[in-house]
GROMACS .gro file of C-alpha atoms in nm:
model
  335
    1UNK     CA    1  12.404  -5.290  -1.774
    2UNK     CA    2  12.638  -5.437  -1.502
    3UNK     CA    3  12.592  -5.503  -1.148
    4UNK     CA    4  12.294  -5.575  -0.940
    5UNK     CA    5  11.958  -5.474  -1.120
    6UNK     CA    6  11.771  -5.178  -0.856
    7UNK     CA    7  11.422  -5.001  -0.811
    8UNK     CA    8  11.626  -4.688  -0.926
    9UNK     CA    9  11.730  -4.845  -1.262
   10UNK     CA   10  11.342  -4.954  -1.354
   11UNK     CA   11  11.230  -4.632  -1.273
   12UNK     CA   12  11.480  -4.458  -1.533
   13UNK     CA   13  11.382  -4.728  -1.778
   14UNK     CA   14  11.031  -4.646  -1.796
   15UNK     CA   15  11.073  -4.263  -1.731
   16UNK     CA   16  10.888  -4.250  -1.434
   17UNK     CA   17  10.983  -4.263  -1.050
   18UNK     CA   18  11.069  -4.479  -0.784
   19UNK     CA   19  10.746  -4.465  -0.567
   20UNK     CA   20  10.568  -4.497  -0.894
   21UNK     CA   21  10.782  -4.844  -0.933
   22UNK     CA   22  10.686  -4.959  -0.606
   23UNK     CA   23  10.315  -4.867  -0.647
   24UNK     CA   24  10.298  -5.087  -1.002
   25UNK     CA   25  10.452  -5.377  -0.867
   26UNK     CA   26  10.262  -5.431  -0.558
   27UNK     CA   27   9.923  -5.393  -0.738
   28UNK     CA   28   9.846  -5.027  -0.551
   29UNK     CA   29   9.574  -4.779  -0.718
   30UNK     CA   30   9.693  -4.424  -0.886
   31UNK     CA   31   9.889  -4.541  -1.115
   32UNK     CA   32   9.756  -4.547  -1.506
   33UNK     CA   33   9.751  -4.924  -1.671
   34UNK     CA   34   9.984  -4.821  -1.946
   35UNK     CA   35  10.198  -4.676  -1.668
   36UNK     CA   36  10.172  -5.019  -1.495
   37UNK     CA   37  10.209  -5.244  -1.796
   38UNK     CA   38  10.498  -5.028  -1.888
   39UNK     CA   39  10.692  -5.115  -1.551
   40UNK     CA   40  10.653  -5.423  -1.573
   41UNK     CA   41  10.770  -5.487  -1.905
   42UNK     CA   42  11.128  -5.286  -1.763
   43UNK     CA   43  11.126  -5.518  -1.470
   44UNK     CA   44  11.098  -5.816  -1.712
   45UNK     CA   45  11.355  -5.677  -1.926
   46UNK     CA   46  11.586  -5.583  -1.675
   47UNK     CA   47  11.568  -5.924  -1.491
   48UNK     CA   48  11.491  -5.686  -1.161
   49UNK     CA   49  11.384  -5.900  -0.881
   50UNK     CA   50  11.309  -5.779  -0.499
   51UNK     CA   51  11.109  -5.831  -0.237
   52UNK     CA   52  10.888  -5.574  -0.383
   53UNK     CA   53  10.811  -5.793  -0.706
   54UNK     CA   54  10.748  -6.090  -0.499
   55UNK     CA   55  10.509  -5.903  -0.245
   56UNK     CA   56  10.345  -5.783  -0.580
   57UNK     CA   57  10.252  -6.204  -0.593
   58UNK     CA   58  10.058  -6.189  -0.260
   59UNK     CA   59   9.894  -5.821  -0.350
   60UNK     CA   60   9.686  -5.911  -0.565
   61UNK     CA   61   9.286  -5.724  -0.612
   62UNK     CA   62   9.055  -5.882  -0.350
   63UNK     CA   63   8.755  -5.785  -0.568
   64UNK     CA   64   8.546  -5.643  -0.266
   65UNK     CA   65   8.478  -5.281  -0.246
   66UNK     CA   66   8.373  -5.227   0.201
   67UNK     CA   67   8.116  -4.975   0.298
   68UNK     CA   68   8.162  -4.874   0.567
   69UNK     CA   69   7.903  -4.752   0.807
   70UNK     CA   70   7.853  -4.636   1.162
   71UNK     CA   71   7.546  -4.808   1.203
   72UNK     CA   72   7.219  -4.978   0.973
   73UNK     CA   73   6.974  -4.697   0.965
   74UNK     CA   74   6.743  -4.598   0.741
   75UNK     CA   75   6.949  -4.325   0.542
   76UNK     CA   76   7.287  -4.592   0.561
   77UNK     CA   77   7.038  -4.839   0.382
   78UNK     CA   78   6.915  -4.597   0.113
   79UNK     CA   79   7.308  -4.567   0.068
   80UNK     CA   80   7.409  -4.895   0.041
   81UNK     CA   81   7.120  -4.968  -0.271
   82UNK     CA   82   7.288  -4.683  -0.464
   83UNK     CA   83   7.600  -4.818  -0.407
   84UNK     CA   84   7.517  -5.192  -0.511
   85UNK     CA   85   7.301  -5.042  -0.827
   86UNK     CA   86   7.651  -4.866  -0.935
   87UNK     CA   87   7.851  -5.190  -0.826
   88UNK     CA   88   7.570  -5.408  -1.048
   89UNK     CA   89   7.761  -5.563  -1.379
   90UNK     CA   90   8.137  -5.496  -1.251
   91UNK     CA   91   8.343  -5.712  -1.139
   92UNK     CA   92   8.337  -5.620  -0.811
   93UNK     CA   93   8.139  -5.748  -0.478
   94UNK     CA   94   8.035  -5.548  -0.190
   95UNK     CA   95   8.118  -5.573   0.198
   96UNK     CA   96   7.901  -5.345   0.416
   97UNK     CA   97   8.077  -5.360   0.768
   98UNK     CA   98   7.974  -5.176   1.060
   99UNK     CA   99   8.200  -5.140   1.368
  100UNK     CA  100   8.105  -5.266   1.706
  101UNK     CA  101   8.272  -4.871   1.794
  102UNK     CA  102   8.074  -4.691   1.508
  103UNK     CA  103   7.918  -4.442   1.781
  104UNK     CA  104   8.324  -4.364   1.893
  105UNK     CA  105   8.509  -4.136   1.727
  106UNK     CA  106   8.786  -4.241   1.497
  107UNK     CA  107   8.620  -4.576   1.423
  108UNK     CA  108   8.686  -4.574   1.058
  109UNK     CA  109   9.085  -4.555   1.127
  110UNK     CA  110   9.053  -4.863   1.317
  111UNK     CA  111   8.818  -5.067   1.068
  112UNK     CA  112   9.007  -4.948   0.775
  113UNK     CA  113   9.322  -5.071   0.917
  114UNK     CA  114   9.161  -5.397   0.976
  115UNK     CA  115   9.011  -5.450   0.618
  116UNK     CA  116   9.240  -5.237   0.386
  117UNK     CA  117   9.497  -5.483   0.152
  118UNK     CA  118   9.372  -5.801   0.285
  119UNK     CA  119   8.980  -5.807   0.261
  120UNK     CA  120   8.923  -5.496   0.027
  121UNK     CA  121   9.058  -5.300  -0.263
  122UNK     CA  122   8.853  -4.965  -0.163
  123UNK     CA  123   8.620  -4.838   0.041
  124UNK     CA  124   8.349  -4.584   0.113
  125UNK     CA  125   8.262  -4.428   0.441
  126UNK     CA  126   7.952  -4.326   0.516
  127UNK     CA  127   7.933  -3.995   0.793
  128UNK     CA  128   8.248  -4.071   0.886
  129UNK     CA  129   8.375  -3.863   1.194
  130UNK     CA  130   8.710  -3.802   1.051
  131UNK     CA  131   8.808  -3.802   0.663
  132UNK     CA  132   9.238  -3.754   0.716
  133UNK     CA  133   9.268  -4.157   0.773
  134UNK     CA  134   9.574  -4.260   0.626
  135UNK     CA  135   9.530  -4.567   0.385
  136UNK     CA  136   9.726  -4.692   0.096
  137UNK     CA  137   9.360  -4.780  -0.079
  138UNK     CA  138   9.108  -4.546  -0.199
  139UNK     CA  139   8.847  -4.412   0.012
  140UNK     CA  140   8.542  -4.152  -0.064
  141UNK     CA  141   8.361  -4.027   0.223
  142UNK     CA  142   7.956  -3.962   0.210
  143UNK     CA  143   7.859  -3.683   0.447
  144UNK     CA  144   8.142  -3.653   0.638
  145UNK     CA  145   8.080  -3.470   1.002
  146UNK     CA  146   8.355  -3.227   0.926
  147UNK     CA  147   8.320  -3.147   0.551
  148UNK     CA  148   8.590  -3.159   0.264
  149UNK     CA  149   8.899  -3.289   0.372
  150UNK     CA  150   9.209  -3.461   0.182
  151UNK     CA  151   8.965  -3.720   0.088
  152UNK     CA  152   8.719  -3.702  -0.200
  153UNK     CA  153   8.334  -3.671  -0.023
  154UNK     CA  154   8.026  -3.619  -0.165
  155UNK     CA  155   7.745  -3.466   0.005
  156UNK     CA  156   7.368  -3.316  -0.055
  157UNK     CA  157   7.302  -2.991  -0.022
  158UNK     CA  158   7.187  -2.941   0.316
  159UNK     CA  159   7.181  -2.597   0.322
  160UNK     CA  160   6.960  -2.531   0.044
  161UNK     CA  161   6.693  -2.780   0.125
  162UNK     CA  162   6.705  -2.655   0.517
  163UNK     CA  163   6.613  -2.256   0.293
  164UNK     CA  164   6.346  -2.498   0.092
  165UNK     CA  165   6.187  -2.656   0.388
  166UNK     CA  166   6.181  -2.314   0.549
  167UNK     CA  167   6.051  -2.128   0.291
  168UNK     CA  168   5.790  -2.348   0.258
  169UNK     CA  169   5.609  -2.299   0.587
  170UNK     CA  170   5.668  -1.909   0.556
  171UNK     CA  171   5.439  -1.900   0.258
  172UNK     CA  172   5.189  -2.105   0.347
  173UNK     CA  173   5.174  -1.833   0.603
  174UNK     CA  174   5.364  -1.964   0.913
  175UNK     CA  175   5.565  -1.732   1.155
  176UNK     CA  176   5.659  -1.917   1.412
  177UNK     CA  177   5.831  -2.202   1.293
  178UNK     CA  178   6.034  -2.437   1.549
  179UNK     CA  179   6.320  -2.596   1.427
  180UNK     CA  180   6.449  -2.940   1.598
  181UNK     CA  181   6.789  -2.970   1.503
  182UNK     CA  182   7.092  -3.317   1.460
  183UNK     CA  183   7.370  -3.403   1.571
  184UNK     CA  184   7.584  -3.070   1.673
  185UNK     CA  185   7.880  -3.250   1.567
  186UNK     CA  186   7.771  -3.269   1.153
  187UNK     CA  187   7.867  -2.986   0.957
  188UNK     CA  188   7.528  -3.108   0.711
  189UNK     CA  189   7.308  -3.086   1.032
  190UNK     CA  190   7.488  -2.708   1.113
  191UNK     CA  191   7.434  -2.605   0.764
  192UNK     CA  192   7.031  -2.732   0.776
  193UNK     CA  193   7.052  -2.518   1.121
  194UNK     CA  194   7.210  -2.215   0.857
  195UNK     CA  195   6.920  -2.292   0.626
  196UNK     CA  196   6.638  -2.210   0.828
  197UNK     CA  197   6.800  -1.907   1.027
  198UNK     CA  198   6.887  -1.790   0.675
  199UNK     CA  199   6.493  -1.818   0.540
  200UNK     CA  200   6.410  -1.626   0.888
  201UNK     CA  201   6.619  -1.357   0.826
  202UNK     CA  202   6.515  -1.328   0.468
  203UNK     CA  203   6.154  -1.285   0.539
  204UNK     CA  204   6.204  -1.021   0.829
  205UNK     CA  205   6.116  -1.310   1.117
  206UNK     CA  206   6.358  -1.331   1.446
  207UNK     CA  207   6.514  -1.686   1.528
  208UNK     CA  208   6.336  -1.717   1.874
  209UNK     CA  209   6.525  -1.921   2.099
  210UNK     CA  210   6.248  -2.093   2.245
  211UNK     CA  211   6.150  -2.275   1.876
  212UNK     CA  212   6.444  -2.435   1.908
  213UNK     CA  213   6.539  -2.740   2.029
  214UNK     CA  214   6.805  -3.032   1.979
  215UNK     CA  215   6.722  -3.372   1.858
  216UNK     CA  216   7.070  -3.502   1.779
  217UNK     CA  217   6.906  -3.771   1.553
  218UNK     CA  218   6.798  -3.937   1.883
  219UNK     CA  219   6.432  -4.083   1.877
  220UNK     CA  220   6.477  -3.997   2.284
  221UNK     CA  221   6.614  -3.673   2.269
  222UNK     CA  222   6.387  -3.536   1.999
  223UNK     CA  223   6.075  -3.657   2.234
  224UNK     CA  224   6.156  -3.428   2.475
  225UNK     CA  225   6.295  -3.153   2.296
  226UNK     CA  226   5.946  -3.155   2.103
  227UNK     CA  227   5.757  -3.210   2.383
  228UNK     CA  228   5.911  -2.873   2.567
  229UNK     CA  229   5.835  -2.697   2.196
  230UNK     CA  230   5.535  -2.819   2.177
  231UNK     CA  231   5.343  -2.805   2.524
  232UNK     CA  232   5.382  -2.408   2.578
  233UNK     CA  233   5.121  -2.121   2.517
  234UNK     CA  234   5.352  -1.980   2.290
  235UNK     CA  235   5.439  -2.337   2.066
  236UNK     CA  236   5.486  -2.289   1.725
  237UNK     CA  237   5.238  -2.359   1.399
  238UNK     CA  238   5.528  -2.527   1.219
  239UNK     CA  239   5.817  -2.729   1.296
  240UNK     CA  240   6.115  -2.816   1.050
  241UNK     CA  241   6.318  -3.099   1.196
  242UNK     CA  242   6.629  -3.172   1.060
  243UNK     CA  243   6.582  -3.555   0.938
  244UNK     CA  244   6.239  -3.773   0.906
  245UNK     CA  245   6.282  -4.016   1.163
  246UNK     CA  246   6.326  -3.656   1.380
  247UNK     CA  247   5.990  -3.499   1.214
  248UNK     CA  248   5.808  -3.875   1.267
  249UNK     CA  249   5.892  -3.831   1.642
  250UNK     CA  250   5.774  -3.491   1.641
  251UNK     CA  251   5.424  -3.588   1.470
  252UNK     CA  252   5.418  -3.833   1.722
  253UNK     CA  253   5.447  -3.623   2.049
  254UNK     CA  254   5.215  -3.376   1.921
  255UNK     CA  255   4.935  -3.650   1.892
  256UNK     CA  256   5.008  -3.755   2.240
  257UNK     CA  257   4.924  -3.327   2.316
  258UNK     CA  258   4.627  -3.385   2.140
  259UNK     CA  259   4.729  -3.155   1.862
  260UNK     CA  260   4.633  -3.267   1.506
  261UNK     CA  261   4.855  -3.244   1.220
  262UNK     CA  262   4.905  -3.027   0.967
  263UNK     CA  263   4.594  -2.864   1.136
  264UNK     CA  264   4.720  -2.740   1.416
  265UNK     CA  265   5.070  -2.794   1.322
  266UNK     CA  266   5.267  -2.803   1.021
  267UNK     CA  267   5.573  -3.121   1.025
  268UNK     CA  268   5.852  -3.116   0.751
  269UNK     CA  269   6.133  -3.316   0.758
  270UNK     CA  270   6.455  -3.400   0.542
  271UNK     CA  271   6.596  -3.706   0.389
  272UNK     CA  272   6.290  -3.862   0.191
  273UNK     CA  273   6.303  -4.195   0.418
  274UNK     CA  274   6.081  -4.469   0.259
  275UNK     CA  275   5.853  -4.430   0.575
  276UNK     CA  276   5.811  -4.073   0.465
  277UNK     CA  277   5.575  -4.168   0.207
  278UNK     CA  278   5.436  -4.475   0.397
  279UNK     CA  279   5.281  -4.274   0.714
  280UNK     CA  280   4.938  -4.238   0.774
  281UNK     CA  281   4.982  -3.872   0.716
  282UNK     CA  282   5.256  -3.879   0.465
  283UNK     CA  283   5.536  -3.664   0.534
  284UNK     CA  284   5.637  -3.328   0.370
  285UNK     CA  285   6.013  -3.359   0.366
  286UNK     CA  286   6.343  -3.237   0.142
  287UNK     CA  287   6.454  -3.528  -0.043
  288UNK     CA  288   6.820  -3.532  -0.091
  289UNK     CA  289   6.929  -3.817  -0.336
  290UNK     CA  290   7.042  -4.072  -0.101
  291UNK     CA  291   7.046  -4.385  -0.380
  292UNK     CA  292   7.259  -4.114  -0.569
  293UNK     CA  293   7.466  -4.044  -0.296
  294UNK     CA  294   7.608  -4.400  -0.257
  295UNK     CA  295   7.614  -4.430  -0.662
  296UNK     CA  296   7.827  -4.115  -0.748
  297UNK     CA  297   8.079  -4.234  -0.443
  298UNK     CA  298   8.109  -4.567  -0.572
  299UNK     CA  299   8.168  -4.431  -0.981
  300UNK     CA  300   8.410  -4.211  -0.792
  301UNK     CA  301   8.618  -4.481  -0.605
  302UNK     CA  302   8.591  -4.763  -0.930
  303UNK     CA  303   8.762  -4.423  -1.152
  304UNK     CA  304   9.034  -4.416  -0.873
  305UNK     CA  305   9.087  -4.818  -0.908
  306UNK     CA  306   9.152  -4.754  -1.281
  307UNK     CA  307   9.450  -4.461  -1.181
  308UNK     CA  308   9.263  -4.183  -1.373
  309UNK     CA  309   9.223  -3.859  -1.203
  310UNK     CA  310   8.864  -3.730  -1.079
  311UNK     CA  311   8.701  -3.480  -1.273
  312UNK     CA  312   8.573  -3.338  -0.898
  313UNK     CA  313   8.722  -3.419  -0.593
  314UNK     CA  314   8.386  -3.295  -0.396
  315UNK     CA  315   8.072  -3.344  -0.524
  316UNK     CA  316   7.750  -3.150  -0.394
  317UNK     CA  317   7.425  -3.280  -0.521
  318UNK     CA  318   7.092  -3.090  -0.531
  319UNK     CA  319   6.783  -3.177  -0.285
  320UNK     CA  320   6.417  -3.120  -0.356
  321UNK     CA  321   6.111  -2.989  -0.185
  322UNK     CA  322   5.849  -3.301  -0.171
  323UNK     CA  323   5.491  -3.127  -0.082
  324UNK     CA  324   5.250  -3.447   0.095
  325UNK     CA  325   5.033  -3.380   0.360
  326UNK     CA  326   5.186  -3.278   0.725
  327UNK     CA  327   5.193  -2.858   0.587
  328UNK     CA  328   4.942  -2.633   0.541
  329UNK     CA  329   4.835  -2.300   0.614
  330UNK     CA  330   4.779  -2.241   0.951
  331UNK     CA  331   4.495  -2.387   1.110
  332UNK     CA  332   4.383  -2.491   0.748
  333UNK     CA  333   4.384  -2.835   0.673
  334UNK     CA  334   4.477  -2.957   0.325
  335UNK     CA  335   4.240  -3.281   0.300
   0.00000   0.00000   0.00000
């Protein structure tokens, strides 16, 4: 071979392309380690040298796989310990970050920009607002606010435990259930709102306007929204809320009405918090598989770091109905 050695002439040597050269050389995920160990015996037989092989020097693994989180709440804390029990025994370390914008939208652009190549070799978002964010690493979202994207997410099954929780109350015998509902903005919290409009309609009941209100996973927001619910003639027997901490303020308000629960009202909730089971009253909730959640993500992002394929790019996984001791028939006390 004559002449200068190029990118073009490694890439015919070990039958793949050029991008694929570039990729192996600078230490960049996707690419197979036979694929990679083949390119780089062709560059070292070739002689090639470029500023692409010596960029490959200073591009080396970090070691440190970022979480990256909107803010440290109970359900982003359940995450993170299935993510760490996955991590436990590999080689790599864990950076949970959280963004002094988490709250703006967008703010996983801007923090993966600032920790992508140089602080981490992947990372996992946690309800991020957007999942189209353009990195060179890879990235799994949990819960995203929009849904599937480009990206690979993985997600419970809100929809199904909304018809669970729903179903519950209408046979213990409930018919006018209230329904405090998240953040408009996450397509899980519209699809809980799908859930128990679905179990309505199944059983013959009309959505009533008036049982429901919006919490928008705001302690604040939920108060009064329950409070309204709750202080009318017409208030329901039940109330499905669409997380715990949401159901826990609703328990809450209706103590400060005087009204006892599950005896004069039936609570359920949906995440399976750890202060679900800890309350006074334990909490009848859905449990969706939070530790699970962050495990499955991370297994997803350490199969991309090896440059095999995914056997699913989106991942759904089941929730469960977990009977304590805020429902019961109405008026009828289970203790």
């Amino acid at each position: 071979m004559s002449g200068r050695t190029t990118i073009h002439d490694v890439a015919k040597a070990a039958g793949v392309s050029v991008s694929t050269v570039s990729k192996a050389v600078n230490g960049r995920y996707g690419i197979a380690d036979a694929t990679v160990r083949r390119v780089l015996d062709s560059v070292r037989e070739l002689g090639y040298e470029s500023s692409l092989v010596a960029s490959s020097m200073r591009a080396r693994r970090t070691g440190v796989i970022g979480v990256l989180l909107a803010d440290f709440e109970p359900f982003s804390a359940e995450i993170l310990k299935g993510v760490g029990s996955a991590a436990h025994g590999t080689a790599f370390d864990l950076l949970a970050y959280s963004s002094r914008q988490g709250a703006s939208e967008g703010w996983e652009r801007r923090s993966l920009s600032r920790l992508s190549g140089t602080l981490i070799d992947a990372a996992i978002m946690v309800t991020p607002t957007v999942v189209s964010a353009s990195t060179e690493i890879p990235v799994v979202a949990i819960d995203p606010h929009t849904g599937r994207a480009g990206l690979p997410t993985v997600e419970s099954d809100s929809f199904g435990g909304a018809l669970a929780a729903t179903r519950h109350l209408i046979e213990l015998g409930h018919r006018r259930i209230g329904f405090l509902a998240g953040r408009p903005d996450l397509r899980s919290a519209g699809l809980r709102d799908a859930g128990y409009r679905r179990a309505l309609g199944d059983a013959g009941i009309p959505v009533d306007p008036a049982l429901i209100g919006i919490g928008r996973y705001d302690l604040e927001t939920t108060r009064e929204s329950a409070r309204v619910m709750l202080a009318g003639d017409s208030r329901p027997t039940a109330v499905f809320a669409a997380n715990d901490l949401s159901a826990i303020a609703v328990i809450d308000v209706a103590q400060e009405l005087g009204l006892r629960v599950p005896d004069d009202l039936s609570v359920i909730g949906f995440d399976d918090v750890p202060e679900a089971s800890r309350r006074a009253v334990p909490l009848t909730t859905i449990r969706q598989p939070m530790n699970r959640l962050g495990a499955v993500a991370a297994e997803m992002v350490f199969t991309l770091l090896s440059g095999e394929p995914l056997e699913q790019l989106h991942v759904i996984l089941p929730t469960r109905l977990v009977v304590r001791a805020t429902t019961s028939s109405p008026g009828v006390s289970p203790r």
